[in-house]
C-alpha cells in the first residue's frame, strides 16, 4: 500500500437519493414547525402525532443529509477510515483480520473483522476504484457470504 490518500464517496445516484430524502423530510418538518409557530392550528386540533412528526421529520432529514454529505471511505498509508452520517470508524490496516460480504435488508456490505473483535462495515454503494478493490482482494476472506447480520454494527 502506498502513502497516497484515497478518498471514496458514495455513488452519485445514492448521494442524490439521500439528498432528496433529506431535503424532503427537512422541508416537511420545517413546514410543520412554521405552521405551529404561526398558530394557525392543526387540522382537527393539535395532537401528539403532529408534534412527533414536527420533531422527527427534521431529525430524519438531518440524518439523510449527513449521510449524503459526510459518508466516505479514506485509505491513507496504513490507515483505513470510514465516516458515516453520525460517526466514524478507523483502524490500522495491519489490524484487519479479514472481510466478509454481508447481505442485509439495507444492502450489501464489506464487514472487515479487526483483531480487537469489532467489525468495520463499508456499504458497497461507494464509488471505488481498482486501488480499493486491490486492497479488499489482499484481505483474507472469512468464510461463507450471507452470514447472519452479527457483523453489521448498529
Coordinates of N, CA and C in Angstrom, one line a residue:
X1 N 0.8 -1.2 0.0 CA 0.0 0.0 0.0 C 0.9 1.2 0.0
X2 N 0.5 2.2 -0.8 CA 1.3 3.5 -0.8 C 0.8 4.4 0.2
X3 N 1.5 5.5 0.4 CA 1.1 6.5 1.4 C 0.2 7.6 0.8
X4 N -0.2 7.5 -0.4 CA -1.1 8.4 -1.0 C -2.5 8.3 -0.4
X5 N -3.2 9.4 -0.3 CA -4.6 9.4 0.3 C -5.6 9.1 -0.8
X6 N -6.4 8.1 -0.6 CA -7.5 7.8 -1.5 C -8.8 8.0 -0.8
X7 N -9.7 8.8 -1.3 CA -11.0 9.1 -0.7 C -12.1 8.6 -1.6
X8 N -13.0 7.9 -1.1 CA -14.1 7.3 -1.9 C -15.4 7.8 -1.3
X9 N -16.3 8.5 -2.1 CA -17.6 8.9 -1.7 C -18.7 8.0 -2.2
X10 N -19.9 8.2 -1.7 CA -21.0 7.4 -2.3 C -21.2 7.7 -3.8
X11 N -21.7 6.7 -4.5 CA -22.0 6.9 -5.9 C -23.0 8.0 -6.0
X12 N -22.9 8.8 -7.1 CA -23.7 10.0 -7.3 C -25.2 9.8 -7.1
X13 N -25.7 8.7 -7.6 CA -27.1 8.4 -7.6 C -27.6 8.1 -6.1
X14 N -26.7 7.5 -5.4 CA -27.0 7.2 -4.0 C -27.0 8.5 -3.2
X15 N -26.0 9.4 -3.4 CA -25.9 10.7 -2.7 C -27.2 11.5 -3.1
X16 N -27.5 11.5 -4.4 CA -28.7 12.3 -4.8 C -30.0 11.8 -4.1
X17 N -30.1 10.5 -4.0 CA -31.3 10.0 -3.3 C -31.3 10.4 -1.8
X18 N -30.2 10.3 -1.2 CA -30.2 10.7 0.2 C -30.4 12.2 0.4
X19 N -29.8 13.0 -0.5 CA -30.1 14.4 -0.5 C -31.5 14.8 -0.7
X20 N -32.2 14.1 -1.7 CA -33.6 14.3 -1.9 C -34.4 14.0 -0.7
X21 N -34.2 12.8 -0.1 CA -34.9 12.4 1.1 C -34.7 13.4 2.2
X22 N -33.4 13.9 2.4 CA -33.1 14.8 3.5 C -33.8 16.1 3.3
X23 N -33.8 16.6 2.1 CA -34.4 17.9 1.8 C -36.0 17.8 1.9
X24 N -36.5 16.7 1.4 CA -38.0 16.5 1.5 C -38.4 16.4 3.0
X25 N -37.8 15.5 3.8 CA -38.2 15.4 5.2 C -37.9 16.6 6.0
X26 N -36.7 17.3 5.7 CA -36.4 18.5 6.4 C -37.4 19.6 6.1
X27 N -37.8 19.7 4.8 CA -38.8 20.7 4.4 C -40.1 20.4 5.0
X28 N -40.6 19.2 5.0 CA -41.9 18.9 5.7 C -41.8 19.2 7.2
X29 N -40.7 18.9 7.8 CA -40.6 19.2 9.2 C -40.6 20.7 9.5
X30 N -39.9 21.5 8.7 CA -39.9 22.9 8.8 C -41.2 23.5 8.6
X31 N -41.9 23.0 7.6 CA -43.3 23.4 7.3 C -44.2 23.2 8.5
X32 N -44.1 22.1 9.2 CA -44.9 21.8 10.4 C -44.5 22.8 11.5
X33 N -43.2 23.0 11.6 CA -42.8 24.0 12.7 C -43.3 25.4 12.4
X34 N -43.3 25.8 11.1 CA -43.8 27.1 10.7 C -45.3 27.2 11.0
X35 N -46.0 26.1 10.7 CA -47.5 26.2 11.0 C -47.7 26.3 12.5
X36 N -46.9 25.6 13.3 CA -47.1 25.6 14.7 C -46.7 27.0 15.3
X37 N -45.7 27.6 14.7 CA -45.3 29.0 15.2 C -46.3 30.0 14.8
X38 N -46.8 29.9 13.6 CA -47.8 30.9 13.2 C -49.2 30.7 13.9
X39 N -49.3 29.6 14.6 CA -50.5 29.4 15.4 C -51.8 29.3 14.6
X40 N -51.6 28.8 13.4 CA -52.8 28.6 12.5 C -53.6 27.4 12.9
X41 N -53.0 26.6 13.8 CA -53.7 25.4 14.3 C -53.5 24.2 13.4
X42 N -53.9 23.1 13.8 CA -53.8 21.8 13.1 C -55.1 21.4 12.7
X43 N -55.2 20.7 11.5 CA -56.5 20.2 11.1 C -57.0 19.2 12.2
X44 N -58.1 19.5 12.7 CA -58.6 18.6 13.8 C -58.1 18.9 15.2
X45 N -57.3 20.0 15.3 CA -56.7 20.4 16.6 C -55.3 19.8 16.8
X46 N -54.6 20.3 17.7 CA -53.2 19.9 17.9 C -53.3 18.5 18.6
X47 N -52.5 17.6 18.2 CA -52.4 16.3 18.8 C -50.9 15.8 18.8
X48 N -50.7 14.7 19.5 CA -49.4 14.2 19.7 C -48.7 13.7 18.4
X49 N -49.5 13.2 17.5 CA -49.0 12.7 16.2 C -48.3 13.9 15.4
X50 N -49.0 15.0 15.5 CA -48.5 16.2 14.8 C -47.2 16.7 15.4
X51 N -47.1 16.7 16.7 CA -45.9 17.1 17.4 C -44.8 16.1 17.1
X52 N -45.0 14.9 17.1 CA -44.0 13.9 16.9 C -43.5 14.0 15.4
X53 N -44.4 14.3 14.5 CA -44.0 14.5 13.1 C -43.2 15.8 13.0
X54 N -43.5 16.8 13.7 CA -42.8 18.0 13.7 C -41.4 17.9 14.2
X55 N -41.2 17.0 15.1 CA -39.8 16.7 15.7 C -39.0 15.7 14.8
X56 N -39.7 14.6 14.4 CA -39.0 13.5 13.7 C -38.6 13.9 12.3
X57 N -39.4 14.6 11.6 CA -39.1 14.9 10.2 C -37.8 15.7 10.0
X58 N -37.6 16.8 10.8 CA -36.3 17.5 10.6 C -35.1 16.6 11.1
X59 N -35.3 15.8 12.1 CA -34.2 14.9 12.6 C -33.9 13.9 11.5
X60 N -34.9 13.2 10.9 CA -34.6 12.3 9.9 C -34.0 12.9 8.6
X61 N -34.5 14.1 8.3 CA -33.9 14.9 7.2 C -32.4 15.2 7.5
X62 N -32.1 15.6 8.7 CA -30.7 15.8 9.0 C -29.8 14.6 8.9
X63 N -30.4 13.4 9.3 CA -29.6 12.2 9.2 C -29.4 11.8 7.7
X64 N -30.4 12.0 6.9 CA -30.2 11.7 5.4 C -29.2 12.7 4.8
X65 N -29.3 14.0 5.1 CA -28.4 15.0 4.6 C -26.9 14.7 5.1
X66 N -26.8 14.3 6.3 CA -25.5 14.0 6.8 C -24.9 12.7 6.2
X67 N -25.8 11.7 5.9 CA -25.4 10.5 5.2 C -24.8 10.9 3.8
X68 N -25.5 11.7 3.1 CA -25.1 12.1 1.8 C -23.8 12.9 1.8
X69 N -23.7 13.8 2.7 CA -22.6 14.8 2.7 C -21.3 14.2 3.4
X70 N -21.5 13.5 4.5 CA -20.3 13.1 5.3 C -19.7 11.7 4.9
X71 N -20.5 10.8 4.4 CA -20.1 9.4 4.2 C -19.0 9.3 3.2
X72 N -17.9 8.7 3.6 CA -16.7 8.5 2.8 C -15.8 7.4 3.4
X73 N -15.0 6.8 2.5 CA -14.0 5.8 3.0 C -12.7 6.4 2.6
X74 N -11.7 6.4 3.5 CA -10.4 7.0 3.3 C -9.4 6.0 3.5
X75 N -8.6 5.7 2.5 CA -7.4 4.8 2.6 C -6.2 5.7 2.5
X76 N -5.4 5.8 3.6 CA -4.2 6.7 3.6 C -3.1 6.0 4.4
X77 N -2.1 5.7 3.6 CA -0.9 5.0 4.2 C -1.4 3.6 4.7
X78 N -1.1 3.4 6.0 CA -1.5 2.2 6.7 C -2.8 2.3 7.5
X79 N -3.6 3.2 7.2 CA -4.9 3.5 8.0 C -6.1 3.5 7.1
X80 N -7.2 2.9 7.6 CA -8.5 2.9 6.9 C -9.4 3.7 7.8
X81 N -10.1 4.6 7.2 CA -11.1 5.4 8.0 C -12.5 5.3 7.2
X82 N -13.5 5.0 7.9 CA -14.9 5.0 7.3 C -15.7 6.0 8.1
X83 N -16.2 7.0 7.4 CA -17.0 8.1 8.0 C -18.5 7.8 7.7
X84 N -19.3 7.7 8.7 CA -20.7 7.5 8.5 C -21.5 8.8 8.7
X85 N -22.8 8.8 8.7 CA -23.6 10.0 8.9 C -23.3 10.6 10.3
X86 N -23.3 9.8 11.3 CA -23.2 10.3 12.7 C -22.0 9.8 13.4
X87 N -21.0 9.2 12.7 CA -19.9 8.6 13.4 C -18.7 8.3 12.5
X88 N -17.7 7.7 13.0 CA -16.5 7.3 12.3 C -15.8 6.1 12.9
X89 N -15.3 5.2 12.0 CA -14.5 4.1 12.5 C -13.2 4.2 11.7
X90 N -12.2 3.8 12.4 CA -10.9 3.7 11.8 C -10.0 2.6 12.4
X91 N -9.1 2.1 11.6 CA -8.2 1.1 12.1 C -6.9 1.1 11.3
X92 N -5.9 0.6 11.9 CA -4.6 0.3 11.1 C -4.9 -0.9 10.2
X93 N -4.4 -0.8 9.0 CA -4.7 -1.9 8.0 C -4.1 -3.2 8.5
X94 N -3.0 -3.2 9.2 CA -2.4 -4.4 9.7 C -3.2 -5.1 10.8
X95 N -4.2 -4.4 11.4 CA -5.1 -5.0 12.4 C -6.4 -5.5 11.9
X96 N -6.5 -5.5 10.5 CA -7.7 -6.1 9.9 C -7.4 -7.6 9.6
X97 N -8.2 -8.5 10.2 CA -8.0 -9.9 10.1 C -8.5 -10.4 8.7
X98 N -9.6 -9.9 8.3 CA -10.2 -10.3 7.0 C -11.5 -9.6 6.8
X99 N -12.2 -10.1 5.8 CA -13.5 -9.5 5.4 C -14.5 -10.6 5.1
X100 N -15.8 -10.1 5.1 CA -16.9 -11.0 4.7 C -17.9 -10.1 4.0
X101 N -18.5 -10.6 3.0 CA -19.6 -9.8 2.4 C -20.9 -10.2 3.0
X102 N -21.6 -9.2 3.5 CA -22.8 -9.4 4.3 C -24.0 -8.8 3.5
X103 N -25.0 -9.5 3.3 CA -26.3 -9.1 2.7 C -27.3 -8.8 3.8
X104 N -27.8 -7.6 3.9 CA -28.9 -7.3 4.9 C -30.0 -6.7 4.2
X105 N -31.1 -6.3 4.9 CA -32.2 -5.7 4.3 C -31.9 -4.3 3.8
X106 N -30.8 -3.7 4.3 CA -30.4 -2.4 3.9 C -29.3 -2.4 2.8
X107 N -28.9 -3.5 2.3 CA -27.9 -3.6 1.2 C -26.8 -4.5 1.5
X108 N -25.8 -4.4 0.6 CA -24.6 -5.3 0.7 C -23.5 -4.5 1.4
X109 N -22.7 -5.2 2.2 CA -21.6 -4.5 3.0 C -20.4 -5.4 2.9
X110 N -19.2 -4.8 3.0 CA -18.0 -5.4 3.3 C -17.9 -5.3 4.8
X111 N -17.8 -6.4 5.6 CA -17.7 -6.4 7.0 C -16.2 -6.7 7.3
X112 N -15.4 -5.8 7.7 CA -14.0 -6.0 8.0 C -13.8 -6.4 9.4
X113 N -13.3 -7.6 9.7 CA -13.1 -8.0 11.1 C -11.7 -7.6 11.6
X114 N -11.7 -7.0 12.7 CA -10.5 -6.5 13.3 C -10.0 -7.5 14.4
X115 N -8.7 -7.4 14.7 CA -8.1 -8.2 15.7 C -8.8 -8.0 17.1
X116 N -9.2 -6.8 17.3 CA -9.9 -6.4 18.6 C -11.3 -7.0 18.7
X117 N -11.7 -7.6 17.6 CA -13.0 -8.3 17.6 C -14.2 -7.6 17.0
X118 N -14.1 -6.2 17.0 CA -15.2 -5.5 16.4 C -15.1 -5.3 14.9
X119 N -16.2 -5.2 14.2 CA -16.2 -5.0 12.8 C -16.2 -3.5 12.3
X120 N -15.7 -3.3 11.1 CA -15.9 -2.0 10.4 C -16.7 -2.4 9.2
X121 N -17.9 -1.8 9.0 CA -18.7 -2.1 7.9 C -18.6 -1.0 6.8
X122 N -18.6 -1.4 5.6 CA -18.5 -0.5 4.5 C -19.6 -0.8 3.5
X123 N -20.5 0.1 3.2 CA -21.5 -0.1 2.2 C -20.9 -0.3 0.8
X124 N -21.4 -1.2 0.0 CA -20.9 -1.4 -1.3 C -21.5 -0.3 -2.3
X125 N -22.0 0.8 -1.8 CA -22.5 1.9 -2.6 C -21.5 3.0 -2.8
X126 N -20.3 2.7 -2.4 CA -19.2 3.7 -2.7 C -18.6 3.6 -4.1
X127 N -18.3 4.7 -4.6 CA -17.6 4.7 -6.0 C -16.2 4.4 -5.8
X128 N -15.8 3.1 -5.8 CA -14.4 2.7 -5.6 C -13.7 2.5 -6.9
X129 N -12.4 2.5 -6.8 CA -11.5 2.2 -8.0 C -10.7 1.0 -7.8
X130 N -9.8 0.7 -8.8 CA -9.0 -0.5 -8.7 C -8.1 -0.6 -7.5
X131 N -7.7 0.6 -7.0 CA -6.8 0.6 -5.8 C -7.6 0.0 -4.6
X132 N -8.8 0.4 -4.4 CA -9.7 -0.1 -3.3 C -10.0 -1.6 -3.5
X133 N -10.3 -2.0 -4.7 CA -10.6 -3.4 -5.0 C -9.3 -4.2 -4.7
X134 N -8.1 -3.7 -5.1 CA -6.9 -4.4 -4.8 C -6.7 -4.5 -3.3
X135 N -7.1 -3.5 -2.5 CA -6.9 -3.5 -1.1 C -7.8 -4.6 -0.5
X136 N -9.1 -4.7 -0.9 CA -10.0 -5.7 -0.4 C -9.5 -7.1 -0.8
X137 N -9.0 -7.2 -2.1 CA -8.6 -8.6 -2.5 C -7.4 -9.1 -1.7
X138 N -6.6 -8.1 -1.1 CA -5.5 -8.6 -0.4 C -5.8 -9.1 1.0
X139 N -7.1 -8.8 1.4 CA -7.6 -9.2 2.7 C -8.0 -10.7 2.6
X140 N -8.0 -11.4 3.8 CA -8.4 -12.8 3.8 C -9.9 -12.9 3.9
X141 N -10.5 -13.6 2.9 CA -12.0 -13.8 3.0 C -12.3 -14.7 4.3
X142 N -13.3 -14.3 5.0 CA -13.7 -15.0 6.2 C -14.9 -15.9 6.1
X143 N -14.8 -17.0 5.5 CA -15.9 -17.9 5.5 C -17.0 -17.5 4.5
X144 N -18.2 -18.1 4.8 CA -19.3 -18.0 3.9 C -19.9 -16.6 3.8
X145 N -20.3 -16.2 2.6 CA -21.0 -15.0 2.5 C -22.4 -15.2 3.0
X146 N -23.1 -14.1 3.2 CA -24.5 -14.2 3.7 C -24.6 -14.8 5.1
X147 N -23.6 -14.6 5.9 CA -23.6 -15.0 7.3 C -24.7 -14.1 8.0
X148 N -25.1 -14.4 9.2 CA -26.1 -13.5 9.9 C -25.5 -12.1 10.1
X149 N -26.4 -11.2 10.3 CA -26.0 -9.8 10.4 C -25.2 -9.4 11.6
X150 N -24.6 -10.4 12.3 CA -23.9 -10.1 13.6 C -22.7 -9.2 13.3
X151 N -22.2 -9.2 12.1 CA -21.0 -8.4 11.8 C -21.4 -7.0 11.5
X152 N -22.6 -6.7 11.3 CA -23.0 -5.3 10.9 C -23.2 -4.6 12.2
X153 N -22.5 -3.5 12.4 CA -22.6 -2.7 13.6 C -23.8 -1.8 13.5
X154 N -24.4 -1.5 14.7 CA -25.5 -0.6 14.7 C -25.2 0.8 14.4

